[in-house]
Amino acid sequence: MRRPLVAGNWKMNGSRELTRGLVAEIGADLPNDCGVDVVVCPPYVYLDMCSNLLESQSIALGAQDLDTHGPGAFTGAIAADMLLDVDCRFVIVGHSERRSLYGESDERVAEKAAVAAERGLIPIVCVGETQEEREDGVTEEVVHRQLDAVIRGAGIKIFPQALVAYEPVWAIGTGLTATAQQAQEVHQLIREQLSDASAEVARDTRVLYGGSVKPDNALGLFTQPDIDGGLIGGASLKAADFLGIIKAAIS
Ligand code: 13P
């Protein structure tokens, strides 16, 4: 059985005050041993603070990105070992915003996934098509290409420890959620692709859905056979919404 996982990607949002409040509110209402892995991914500068706040809680910490270089003369970059040093267990790689705004190629994403896994972090590998690509009927091709680059570049061996997150770009921050059926279709293709490399890996790898997940649509998504939880943006910044989504993953 794949244990559900719900991760909050705060993106470039937050402050010390929001971090303190959000962690306290989520922690206070999160049932103990709820059967769902819960992860928060704040901006780099709040990671250490979050790590201290999370000490007595069953919430794990994740980063939103990493650099592939080791520590050294790489101004502005953050190394995997630094993330480990502040108790990060997870790291998002290949988010569509990194791909589109910062020019990250499929190969670069694969490199990041490889370094993260090698250093002992759990990569959450994001894939997903744009609106235009969906309209052009190339969703399957795009998602396949993005995941294939990671399987070839980092190796199938990084899974099932690593996760995949299917995030259709047109659903991110738009309020346009993929229907449960649209999401399930792509999740199933992802699992089939993993299965081409290893049936065992395909069975055990968690595939998250991300894109306008809210408490009222989470249950429909999470009850699909190949959807194992969510990567949550906007709704992860409101404790009540994030908790509502976690509860949908419990049921
Ligand atoms: P929203 O939940 O705000 O659509 O963002 C999804 C996302 O990009 C999570 O990584």
Coordinates of N, CA and C and ligand atoms in Angstrom, one line a residue:
M1 N 0.8 -1.2 0.0 CA 0.0 0.0 0.0 C 0.9 1.3 0.0
R2 N 0.5 2.2 -0.9 CA 1.2 3.5 -0.9 C 0.6 4.4 0.2
R3 N 1.5 4.9 1.1 CA 1.0 5.8 2.1 C 0.7 7.2 1.5
P4 N -0.5 7.8 1.7 CA -0.7 9.1 1.0 C 0.3 10.2 1.6
L5 N 0.5 11.1 0.7 CA 1.4 12.3 1.2 C 0.8 13.6 0.7
V6 N 0.8 14.5 1.6 CA 0.3 15.9 1.2 C 1.4 16.9 1.5
A7 N 1.8 17.6 0.5 CA 2.9 18.5 0.7 C 2.4 19.9 0.3
G8 N 2.8 20.9 1.1 CA 2.5 22.3 0.9 C 3.7 23.0 0.3
N9 N 3.5 23.5 -0.9 CA 4.6 24.3 -1.6 C 4.2 25.8 -1.4
W10 N 4.9 26.5 -0.5 CA 4.5 27.9 -0.2 C 5.0 28.8 -1.3
K11 N 5.8 28.3 -2.2 CA 6.4 29.2 -3.2 C 7.0 30.4 -2.6
M12 N 7.0 31.5 -3.3 CA 7.7 32.7 -2.7 C 6.7 33.5 -1.9
N13 N 6.2 32.9 -0.8 CA 5.3 33.5 0.1 C 5.7 33.2 1.5
G14 N 5.3 34.1 2.4 CA 5.6 33.9 3.8 C 6.4 34.9 4.4
S15 N 6.5 34.8 5.7 CA 7.2 35.7 6.6 C 7.5 34.9 7.8
R16 N 8.3 35.5 8.8 CA 8.5 34.8 10.0 C 7.2 34.6 10.7
E17 N 6.4 35.7 10.7 CA 5.1 35.6 11.4 C 4.2 34.5 10.8
L18 N 4.1 34.5 9.5 CA 3.2 33.5 8.8 C 3.7 32.1 9.1
T19 N 5.0 31.9 9.1 CA 5.6 30.6 9.3 C 5.3 30.1 10.7
R20 N 5.5 31.0 11.7 CA 5.1 30.6 13.1 C 3.7 30.3 13.2
G21 N 2.8 31.1 12.7 CA 1.4 30.9 12.8 C 0.9 29.6 12.1
L22 N 1.3 29.5 10.9 CA 0.9 28.3 10.1 C 1.3 27.0 10.7
V23 N 2.6 26.9 11.1 CA 3.1 25.7 11.7 C 2.3 25.4 13.0
A24 N 2.1 26.4 13.8 CA 1.4 26.2 15.1 C 0.0 25.7 14.8
E25 N -0.7 26.3 13.9 CA -2.1 26.0 13.6 C -2.2 24.6 13.0
I26 N -1.4 24.3 12.0 CA -1.4 22.9 11.4 C -1.1 21.9 12.5
G27 N 0.0 22.1 13.2 CA 0.4 21.2 14.3 C -0.7 20.9 15.3
A28 N -1.4 22.0 15.7 CA -2.4 21.8 16.7 C -3.6 20.9 16.3
D29 N -3.9 21.0 15.0 CA -5.1 20.2 14.6 C -4.8 18.9 13.8
L30 N -3.5 18.6 13.6 CA -3.1 17.5 12.9 C -3.2 16.2 13.8
P31 N -4.1 15.3 13.4 CA -4.2 14.1 14.3 C -2.9 13.3 14.4
N32 N -2.6 12.8 15.5 CA -1.3 12.0 15.7 C -1.4 10.8 14.8
D33 N -0.3 10.5 14.2 CA -0.2 9.2 13.4 C -1.4 9.1 12.5
C34 N -1.7 10.1 11.7 CA -2.9 10.1 10.9 C -2.9 9.3 9.7
G35 N -1.8 8.6 9.4 CA -1.7 7.7 8.2 C -1.4 8.5 7.0
V36 N -1.1 9.7 7.1 CA -0.7 10.5 5.9 C 0.6 11.2 6.2
D37 N 1.5 11.2 5.2 CA 2.8 12.0 5.4 C 2.5 13.4 5.1
V38 N 2.8 14.3 5.9 CA 2.6 15.7 5.7 C 3.9 16.5 5.6
V39 N 4.1 17.3 4.6 CA 5.3 18.0 4.3 C 5.1 19.4 4.1
V40 N 5.9 20.3 4.6 CA 5.8 21.7 4.3 C 7.1 22.2 3.6
C41 N 6.9 23.0 2.6 CA 8.1 23.5 1.8 C 8.1 25.0 1.8
P42 N 8.6 25.6 2.8 CA 8.7 27.1 2.8 C 9.9 27.6 2.0
P43 N 10.0 28.9 1.8 CA 11.2 29.4 1.1 C 12.4 29.1 1.9
Y44 N 13.6 29.1 1.2 CA 14.8 28.8 1.9 C 15.0 29.5 3.2
V45 N 14.8 30.8 3.3 CA 15.1 31.6 4.4 C 14.3 31.2 5.7
Y46 N 13.2 30.5 5.5 CA 12.4 30.1 6.7 C 12.6 28.6 7.0
L47 N 13.5 27.9 6.3 CA 13.6 26.5 6.5 C 14.2 26.2 8.0
D48 N 15.2 26.9 8.4 CA 15.8 26.6 9.7 C 14.8 26.9 10.8
M49 N 14.1 28.0 10.6 CA 13.1 28.4 11.6 C 12.0 27.3 11.7
C50 N 11.6 26.9 10.5 CA 10.5 25.9 10.4 C 11.0 24.6 11.1
S51 N 12.3 24.2 10.8 CA 12.8 23.0 11.4 C 12.8 23.0 12.9
N52 N 13.1 24.2 13.5 CA 13.0 24.3 15.0 C 11.5 24.2 15.4
L53 N 10.6 24.8 14.7 CA 9.2 24.8 15.1 C 8.6 23.4 14.9
L54 N 9.1 22.6 14.0 CA 8.5 21.3 13.7 C 9.1 20.2 14.6
E55 N 10.0 20.6 15.5 CA 10.8 19.6 16.2 C 9.9 18.5 16.9
S56 N 8.8 18.9 17.5 CA 8.0 17.9 18.2 C 6.8 17.5 17.4
Q57 N 6.8 17.8 16.1 CA 5.6 17.5 15.3 C 5.9 16.5 14.2
S58 N 4.8 15.8 13.8 CA 5.0 14.8 12.8 C 4.8 15.4 11.4
I59 N 5.4 16.5 11.2 CA 5.4 17.2 9.8 C 6.8 17.2 9.3
A60 N 7.0 16.8 8.1 CA 8.4 16.8 7.6 C 8.6 18.1 6.8
L61 N 9.9 18.4 6.6 CA 10.3 19.6 6.0 C 10.8 19.4 4.6
G62 N 10.5 20.2 3.6 CA 11.0 20.1 2.3 C 11.4 21.5 1.7
A63 N 12.3 21.4 0.8 CA 12.8 22.7 0.1 C 12.1 22.7 -1.3
Q64 N 12.1 23.9 -1.9 CA 11.4 24.1 -3.2 C 12.4 23.9 -4.4
D65 N 13.7 23.8 -4.1 CA 14.6 23.6 -5.2 C 16.0 23.3 -4.5
L66 N 17.0 23.0 -5.3 CA 18.3 22.9 -4.8 C 19.3 23.1 -6.0
D67 N 20.6 23.3 -5.6 CA 21.6 23.4 -6.7 C 22.3 22.1 -6.7
T68 N 22.9 21.8 -7.9 CA 23.5 20.5 -8.0 C 25.0 20.5 -7.6
H69 N 25.5 21.7 -7.4 CA 26.9 21.8 -7.0 C 27.1 21.6 -5.5
G70 N 28.3 21.2 -5.2 CA 28.6 21.1 -3.7 C 28.8 22.5 -3.2
P71 N 29.0 22.6 -1.8 CA 29.3 23.9 -1.3 C 30.5 24.5 -1.9
G72 N 30.6 25.8 -2.1 CA 31.7 26.4 -2.7 C 31.3 27.7 -3.3
A73 N 32.1 28.1 -4.4 CA 31.9 29.5 -5.0 C 30.7 29.5 -6.0
F74 N 29.5 29.4 -5.5 CA 28.3 29.4 -6.3 C 27.3 30.4 -5.7
T75 N 27.6 31.7 -5.9 CA 26.8 32.7 -5.2 C 25.3 32.6 -5.4
G76 N 24.6 32.6 -4.4 CA 23.2 32.6 -4.4 C 22.6 31.2 -4.4
A77 N 23.4 30.2 -4.5 CA 22.9 28.8 -4.6 C 22.8 28.1 -3.3
I78 N 22.0 27.1 -3.2 CA 21.9 26.3 -2.0 C 22.1 24.8 -2.3
A79 N 23.1 24.2 -1.6 CA 23.5 22.8 -1.8 C 22.6 21.8 -1.1
A80 N 22.6 20.6 -1.6 CA 21.8 19.5 -0.9 C 22.2 19.4 0.6
D81 N 23.5 19.4 0.8 CA 24.0 19.2 2.2 C 23.5 20.3 3.1
M82 N 23.3 21.5 2.6 CA 22.8 22.6 3.4 C 21.3 22.3 3.8
L83 N 20.6 21.7 2.9 CA 19.2 21.4 3.1 C 19.1 20.3 4.2
L84 N 20.0 19.3 4.1 CA 20.1 18.2 5.1 C 20.5 18.8 6.4
D85 N 21.3 19.8 6.4 CA 21.8 20.4 7.7 C 20.7 21.1 8.4
V86 N 19.6 21.5 7.7 CA 18.5 22.1 8.4 C 17.3 21.1 8.5
D87 N 17.6 19.9 8.3 CA 16.7 18.8 8.5 C 15.6 18.7 7.5
C88 N 15.9 19.1 6.3 CA 15.0 18.9 5.1 C 15.1 17.4 4.8
R89 N 13.9 16.8 4.5 CA 13.9 15.4 4.0 C 13.5 15.4 2.5
F90 N 12.8 16.4 2.1 CA 12.2 16.4 0.8 C 12.7 17.6 0.0
V91 N 12.7 17.5 -1.3 CA 13.0 18.7 -2.2 C 12.2 18.6 -3.5
I92 N 11.6 19.7 -3.8 CA 10.8 19.7 -5.1 C 11.8 20.0 -6.2
V93 N 11.7 19.2 -7.3 CA 12.6 19.5 -8.5 C 11.7 19.6 -9.7
G94 N 12.0 20.6 -10.6 CA 11.3 20.6 -11.9 C 9.9 21.2 -11.8
H95 N 9.7 22.0 -10.8 CA 8.4 22.7 -10.7 C 8.2 23.5 -12.0
S96 N 7.0 23.6 -12.5 CA 6.8 24.3 -13.8 C 7.2 25.7 -13.7
E97 N 7.2 26.4 -12.5 CA 7.7 27.8 -12.5 C 9.2 27.8 -12.6
R98 N 9.9 26.8 -12.2 CA 11.4 26.7 -12.4 C 11.7 26.5 -13.8
R99 N 10.8 25.7 -14.4 CA 11.1 25.4 -15.9 C 10.8 26.6 -16.7
S100 N 9.6 27.2 -16.5 CA 9.2 28.3 -17.4 C 9.9 29.7 -17.1
L101 N 10.1 30.0 -15.8 CA 10.6 31.3 -15.4 C 12.1 31.3 -15.3
Y102 N 12.7 30.1 -15.0 CA 14.2 30.1 -14.8 C 14.9 29.2 -15.8
G103 N 14.1 28.8 -16.9 CA 14.7 28.0 -18.0 C 15.3 26.7 -17.7
E104 N 14.7 26.0 -16.7 CA 15.3 24.7 -16.4 C 14.8 23.6 -17.4
S105 N 15.8 23.0 -18.0 CA 15.5 21.9 -19.0 C 15.2 20.6 -18.3
D106 N 14.7 19.7 -19.1 CA 14.4 18.3 -18.6 C 15.7 17.7 -18.1
E107 N 16.8 18.0 -18.7 CA 18.1 17.4 -18.3 C 18.6 18.0 -17.0
R108 N 18.3 19.3 -16.8 CA 18.7 20.0 -15.6 C 17.9 19.4 -14.4
V109 N 16.6 19.2 -14.7 CA 15.7 18.7 -13.7 C 16.2 17.3 -13.3
A110 N 16.6 16.5 -14.3 CA 17.1 15.1 -14.0 C 18.3 15.2 -13.1
E111 N 19.2 16.1 -13.4 CA 20.5 16.3 -12.7 C 20.1 16.6 -11.2
K112 N 19.2 17.5 -11.0 CA 18.8 17.9 -9.7 C 18.2 16.7 -8.9
A113 N 17.4 15.9 -9.6 CA 16.8 14.8 -9.0 C 17.9 13.8 -8.6
A114 N 18.9 13.6 -9.4 CA 19.9 12.7 -9.2 C 20.8 13.1 -8.0
V115 N 21.1 14.4 -7.9 CA 22.0 14.9 -6.8 C 21.2 14.8 -5.5
A116 N 19.9 15.2 -5.6 CA 19.1 15.1 -4.3 C 19.1 13.7 -3.8
A117 N 18.8 12.8 -4.7 CA 18.6 11.4 -4.2 C 20.0 10.8 -3.7
E118 N 21.0 11.2 -4.4 CA 22.4 10.7 -4.0 C 22.8 11.2 -2.6
R119 N 22.3 12.4 -2.3 CA 22.7 13.0 -1.0 C 21.7 12.6 0.1
G120 N 20.7 11.9 -0.3 CA 19.8 11.4 0.7 C 18.5 12.2 0.9
L121 N 18.2 13.1 0.0 CA 17.0 13.8 0.0 C 16.0 13.1 -0.8
I122 N 14.7 13.3 -0.5 CA 13.6 12.7 -1.3 C 13.1 13.7 -2.4
P123 N 13.4 13.4 -3.6 CA 13.0 14.4 -4.7 C 11.5 14.2 -5.0
I124 N 10.8 15.3 -5.1 CA 9.4 15.3 -5.6 C 9.6 15.9 -7.0
V125 N 9.5 15.0 -8.0 CA 9.8 15.4 -9.4 C 8.5 15.9 -10.1
C126 N 8.4 17.1 -10.5 CA 7.2 17.7 -11.1 C 7.2 17.6 -12.6
V127 N 6.1 17.2 -13.1 CA 5.9 17.1 -14.6 C 4.5 17.7 -14.9
G128 N 4.3 18.1 -16.1 CA 3.0 18.6 -16.4 C 3.0 19.4 -17.7
E129 N 1.9 19.4 -18.4 CA 1.7 20.1 -19.7 C 1.1 21.5 -19.5
T130 N 1.4 22.4 -20.5 CA 0.8 23.7 -20.5 C -0.6 23.6 -21.1
Q131 N -1.3 24.7 -21.0 CA -2.7 24.8 -21.6 C -2.6 24.5 -23.1
E132 N -1.6 25.1 -23.8 CA -1.4 25.0 -25.2 C -1.1 23.5 -25.6
E133 N -0.3 22.9 -24.8 CA 0.1 21.5 -25.1 C -1.1 20.6 -24.9
R134 N -1.9 20.9 -23.9 CA -3.2 20.1 -23.7 C -4.1 20.2 -25.0
E135 N -4.2 21.5 -25.4 CA -5.1 21.8 -26.5 C -4.6 21.1 -27.8
D136 N -3.3 21.1 -27.9 CA -2.6 20.4 -29.1 C -2.7 18.9 -29.0
G137 N -3.2 18.4 -27.9 CA -3.3 16.9 -27.7 C -1.9 16.2 -27.5
V138 N -1.0 17.0 -26.9 CA 0.4 16.3 -26.7 C 0.7 16.1 -25.2
T139 N -0.4 16.1 -24.4 CA -0.1 16.0 -22.9 C 0.7 14.7 -22.6
E140 N 0.3 13.6 -23.2 CA 1.0 12.3 -22.9 C 2.4 12.4 -23.3
E141 N 2.7 13.0 -24.5 CA 4.0 13.1 -25.0 C 4.9 13.9 -24.1
V142 N 4.4 15.1 -23.6 CA 5.1 16.0 -22.8 C 5.5 15.4 -21.5
V143 N 4.5 14.8 -20.8 CA 4.7 14.2 -19.5 C 5.7 13.1 -19.6
H144 N 5.5 12.3 -20.7 CA 6.4 11.1 -20.9 C 7.9 11.6 -21.1
R145 N 8.0 12.7 -21.9 CA 9.4 13.2 -22.1 C 10.0 13.7 -20.9
Q146 N 9.2 14.4 -20.0 CA 9.8 15.0 -18.8 C 10.2 13.9 -17.8
L147 N 9.3 12.9 -17.7 CA 9.7 11.8 -16.8 C 10.8 10.9 -17.3
D148 N 10.8 10.7 -18.6 CA 11.8 9.9 -19.2 C 13.2 10.5 -19.0
A149 N 13.3 11.8 -19.1 CA 14.6 12.5 -18.8 C 15.1 12.1 -17.4
V150 N 14.2 12.1 -16.5 CA 14.6 11.8 -15.1 C 15.0 10.3 -14.9
I151 N 14.2 9.5 -15.6 CA 14.5 8.0 -15.5 C 15.8 7.7 -16.1
R152 N 16.1 8.4 -17.3 CA 17.4 8.1 -17.9 C 18.5 8.8 -17.2
G153 N 18.3 10.1 -16.8 CA 19.4 10.9 -16.2 C 19.7 10.5 -14.8
A154 N 18.7 10.2 -14.0 CA 18.9 9.9 -12.5 C 18.8 8.4 -12.3
G155 N 18.2 7.7 -13.2 CA 18.0 6.2 -13.0 C 16.7 5.9 -12.3
I156 N 16.2 4.8 -12.7 CA 14.9 4.3 -12.1 C 15.2 4.0 -10.6
K157 N 16.4 3.8 -10.2 CA 16.8 3.5 -8.9 C 16.4 4.6 -7.9
I158 N 16.2 5.8 -8.3 CA 15.8 6.9 -7.3 C 14.3 6.7 -6.9
F159 N 13.6 5.9 -7.7 CA 12.2 5.6 -7.3 C 12.2 4.2 -6.6
P160 N 11.3 3.8 -5.7 CA 10.1 4.5 -5.3 C 10.4 5.5 -4.2
Q161 N 11.6 5.7 -3.8 CA 11.9 6.7 -2.7 C 11.5 8.0 -3.2
A162 N 11.9 8.4 -4.4 CA 11.4 9.7 -5.0 C 9.9 9.6 -5.4
L163 N 9.3 10.8 -5.4 CA 7.9 10.9 -5.8 C 7.8 11.6 -7.1
V164 N 6.7 11.4 -7.8 CA 6.3 12.2 -9.0 C 5.2 13.1 -8.6
A165 N 5.2 14.3 -9.1 CA 4.0 15.2 -8.9 C 3.5 15.6 -10.3
Y166 N 2.3 15.2 -10.6 CA 1.7 15.7 -11.9 C 1.0 17.0 -11.7
E167 N 1.5 18.1 -12.3 CA 0.9 19.4 -12.1 C 0.7 20.0 -13.5
P168 N -0.6 19.9 -14.0 CA -0.9 20.5 -15.2 C -0.7 22.0 -15.1
V169 N 0.1 22.6 -15.9 CA 0.4 24.1 -15.7 C -0.8 24.9 -15.7
W170 N -1.8 24.6 -16.6 CA -3.0 25.3 -16.7 C -3.9 25.3 -15.4
A171 N -3.6 24.4 -14.5 CA -4.4 24.2 -13.3 C -3.7 24.9 -12.1
I172 N -2.4 25.4 -12.3 CA -1.7 25.9 -11.2 C -2.1 27.3 -10.9
G173 N -2.6 27.6 -9.7 CA -3.0 28.9 -9.3 C -4.1 29.5 -10.1
T174 N -4.8 28.8 -10.9 CA -5.9 29.3 -11.7 C -7.3 29.1 -11.2
G175 N -7.4 28.1 -10.3 CA -8.7 27.7 -9.9 C -9.3 26.7 -10.8
L176 N -8.6 26.4 -11.9 CA -9.1 25.4 -12.9 C -8.5 24.0 -12.5
T177 N -9.1 23.3 -11.7 CA -8.6 22.0 -11.3 C -8.8 21.0 -12.5
A178 N -7.9 20.1 -12.7 CA -8.2 19.0 -13.6 C -9.3 18.2 -12.9
T179 N -10.2 17.6 -13.7 CA -11.2 16.8 -13.1 C -10.5 15.5 -12.6
A180 N -11.1 14.8 -11.7 CA -10.5 13.6 -11.1 C -10.2 12.7 -12.3
Q181 N -11.0 12.6 -13.2 CA -10.8 11.7 -14.3 C -9.6 12.1 -15.2
Q182 N -9.6 13.4 -15.5 CA -8.4 13.9 -16.3 C -7.1 13.6 -15.6
A183 N -7.1 13.9 -14.3 CA -5.9 13.6 -13.5 C -5.5 12.1 -13.5
Q184 N -6.5 11.3 -13.2 CA -6.3 9.9 -13.1 C -5.7 9.3 -14.4
E185 N -6.2 9.8 -15.5 CA -5.7 9.4 -16.8 C -4.2 9.6 -17.0
V186 N -3.8 10.8 -16.6 CA -2.3 11.0 -16.7 C -1.5 10.3 -15.6
H187 N -2.1 10.2 -14.4 CA -1.4 9.4 -13.4 C -1.2 7.9 -13.8
Q188 N -2.2 7.4 -14.5 CA -2.1 6.0 -14.9 C -1.0 5.9 -16.0
L189 N -0.9 6.9 -16.8 CA 0.2 6.8 -17.8 C 1.5 6.9 -17.2
I190 N 1.6 7.7 -16.1 CA 2.9 7.9 -15.4 C 3.2 6.5 -14.8
R191 N 2.2 5.9 -14.2 CA 2.5 4.6 -13.6 C 2.9 3.5 -14.6
E192 N 2.3 3.6 -15.8 CA 2.6 2.7 -16.9 C 4.1 2.9 -17.3
Q193 N 4.4 4.2 -17.4 CA 5.8 4.5 -17.8 C 6.8 4.0 -16.8
L194 N 6.5 4.1 -15.5 CA 7.4 3.6 -14.5 C 7.5 2.1 -14.6
S195 N 6.3 1.5 -14.9 CA 6.2 0.0 -15.0 C 7.1 -0.5 -16.1
D196 N 7.3 0.3 -17.2 CA 8.1 -0.2 -18.3 C 9.5 -0.4 -17.8
A197 N 9.9 0.3 -16.7 CA 11.3 0.2 -16.2 C 11.2 -0.9 -15.1
S198 N 10.2 -0.9 -14.2 CA 10.1 -1.8 -13.1 C 8.7 -1.9 -12.6
A199 N 8.1 -3.0 -12.6 CA 6.7 -3.2 -12.1 C 6.7 -2.9 -10.6
E200 N 7.7 -3.3 -9.9 CA 7.7 -3.1 -8.5 C 7.8 -1.6 -8.1
V201 N 8.6 -0.9 -8.9 CA 8.8 0.6 -8.7 C 7.4 1.3 -9.0
A202 N 6.8 0.8 -10.1 CA 5.5 1.5 -10.4 C 4.5 1.2 -9.4
R203 N 4.5 0.1 -8.8 CA 3.5 -0.2 -7.7 C 3.7 0.6 -6.5
D204 N 5.0 0.9 -6.2 CA 5.3 1.5 -4.9 C 5.6 3.1 -4.9
T205 N 5.7 3.6 -6.1 CA 6.0 5.1 -6.2 C 4.7 5.9 -6.0
R206 N 4.9 6.9 -5.2 CA 3.7 7.8 -5.0 C 3.7 8.9 -6.0
V207 N 2.5 9.0 -6.6 CA 2.3 10.0 -7.6 C 1.3 11.1 -7.1
L208 N 1.7 12.3 -6.9 CA 0.9 13.3 -6.3 C 0.2 14.1 -7.5
Y209 N -0.9 14.7 -7.2 CA -1.5 15.7 -8.1 C -1.4 17.1 -7.5
G210 N -1.1 18.0 -8.4 CA -1.0 19.4 -7.9 C -1.7 20.3 -9.0
G211 N -2.4 21.4 -8.5 CA -3.0 22.3 -9.4 C -4.4 22.6 -8.9
S212 N -4.5 23.7 -8.1 CA -5.8 24.2 -7.5 C -6.5 23.2 -6.7
V213 N -5.7 22.4 -5.9 CA -6.4 21.5 -5.0 C -6.9 22.3 -3.8
K214 N -8.2 22.0 -3.5 CA -8.8 22.7 -2.4 C -9.5 21.6 -1.5
P215 N -10.0 22.0 -0.3 CA -10.6 21.0 0.5 C -11.9 20.4 -0.2
D216 N -12.5 21.2 -1.0 CA -13.8 20.6 -1.6 C -13.5 19.8 -2.9
N217 N -12.3 19.8 -3.5 CA -12.1 18.9 -4.6 C -11.1 17.8 -4.3
A218 N -10.5 17.9 -3.1 CA -9.4 16.9 -2.8 C -9.9 15.5 -2.7
L219 N -11.0 15.2 -2.1 CA -11.5 13.9 -1.9 C -11.7 13.2 -3.3
G220 N -12.3 13.9 -4.2 CA -12.5 13.3 -5.5 C -11.2 12.9 -6.2
L221 N -10.2 13.7 -6.0 CA -8.9 13.4 -6.6 C -8.2 12.3 -5.9
F222 N -8.2 12.4 -4.6 CA -7.4 11.4 -3.8 C -8.0 10.0 -3.8
T223 N -9.3 9.9 -4.2 CA -9.8 8.5 -4.2 C -9.6 7.8 -5.5
Q224 N -8.9 8.5 -6.5 CA -8.6 7.9 -7.7 C -7.5 6.8 -7.5
P225 N -7.5 5.7 -8.2 CA -6.6 4.6 -7.9 C -5.1 5.0 -8.0
D226 N -4.8 5.9 -8.9 CA -3.3 6.2 -9.1 C -2.9 7.6 -8.5
I227 N -3.8 8.2 -7.7 CA -3.4 9.5 -7.1 C -3.2 9.3 -5.6
D228 N -2.0 9.5 -5.2 CA -1.5 9.2 -3.9 C -1.3 10.4 -2.9
G229 N -2.0 11.5 -3.3 CA -1.9 12.7 -2.4 C -1.7 13.9 -3.3
G230 N -1.3 15.0 -2.7 CA -1.3 16.2 -3.4 C -0.1 17.1 -3.1
L231 N 0.3 18.0 -4.1 CA 1.3 19.0 -3.9 C 0.4 20.3 -4.0
I232 N 0.4 21.0 -2.9 CA -0.6 22.1 -2.7 C 0.1 23.4 -2.7
G233 N -0.4 24.4 -3.5 CA 0.2 25.7 -3.5 C -0.6 26.6 -2.6
G234 N -1.5 27.4 -3.2 CA -2.3 28.5 -2.5 C -2.9 28.0 -1.2
A235 N -3.6 26.8 -1.3 CA -4.3 26.3 -0.1 C -3.4 25.9 1.0
S236 N -2.1 25.7 0.8 CA -1.3 25.3 1.9 C -0.9 26.5 2.7
L237 N -1.3 27.7 2.3 CA -0.9 28.9 3.1 C -2.1 29.3 4.1
K238 N -3.1 28.5 4.0 CA -4.2 28.7 5.0 C -4.4 27.4 5.8
A239 N -4.1 27.5 7.1 CA -4.1 26.2 7.9 C -5.4 25.4 7.7
A240 N -6.6 26.1 7.8 CA -7.8 25.3 7.7 C -7.9 24.6 6.4
D241 N -7.5 25.3 5.3 CA -7.6 24.6 4.0 C -6.7 23.4 3.9
F242 N -5.4 23.7 4.3 CA -4.4 22.6 4.2 C -4.9 21.4 5.1
L243 N -5.4 21.7 6.2 CA -5.9 20.6 7.1 C -7.1 19.9 6.5
G244 N -7.9 20.6 5.8 CA -9.1 20.0 5.1 C -8.6 19.1 4.0
I245 N -7.5 19.5 3.3 CA -7.0 18.6 2.2 C -6.3 17.4 2.8
I246 N -5.6 17.6 4.0 CA -5.0 16.4 4.6 C -6.1 15.4 5.1
K247 N -7.2 15.9 5.6 CA -8.2 15.1 6.0 C -8.8 14.3 4.9
A248 N -8.9 14.9 3.7 CA -9.4 14.2 2.5 C -8.5 13.0 2.2
A249 N -7.2 13.2 2.4 CA -6.2 12.1 2.1 C -6.3 11.0 3.2
I250 N -6.8 11.3 4.4 CA -6.9 10.3 5.4 C -8.1 9.4 5.1
S251 N -9.2 10.0 4.6 CA -10.4 9.2 4.5 C -10.3 8.2 3.3
Ligands
13P1 P1 -1.9 25.8 -6.6 O1 -2.4 24.8 -5.6 O2 -1.9 27.2 -6.0 O3 -2.6 25.7 -7.8 O4 -0.4 25.5 -6.9 C1 0.0 24.2 -7.2 C2 1.5 24.1 -7.2 O5 2.1 24.6 -8.1 C3 2.1 23.3 -6.2 O6 3.4 23.1 -6.4

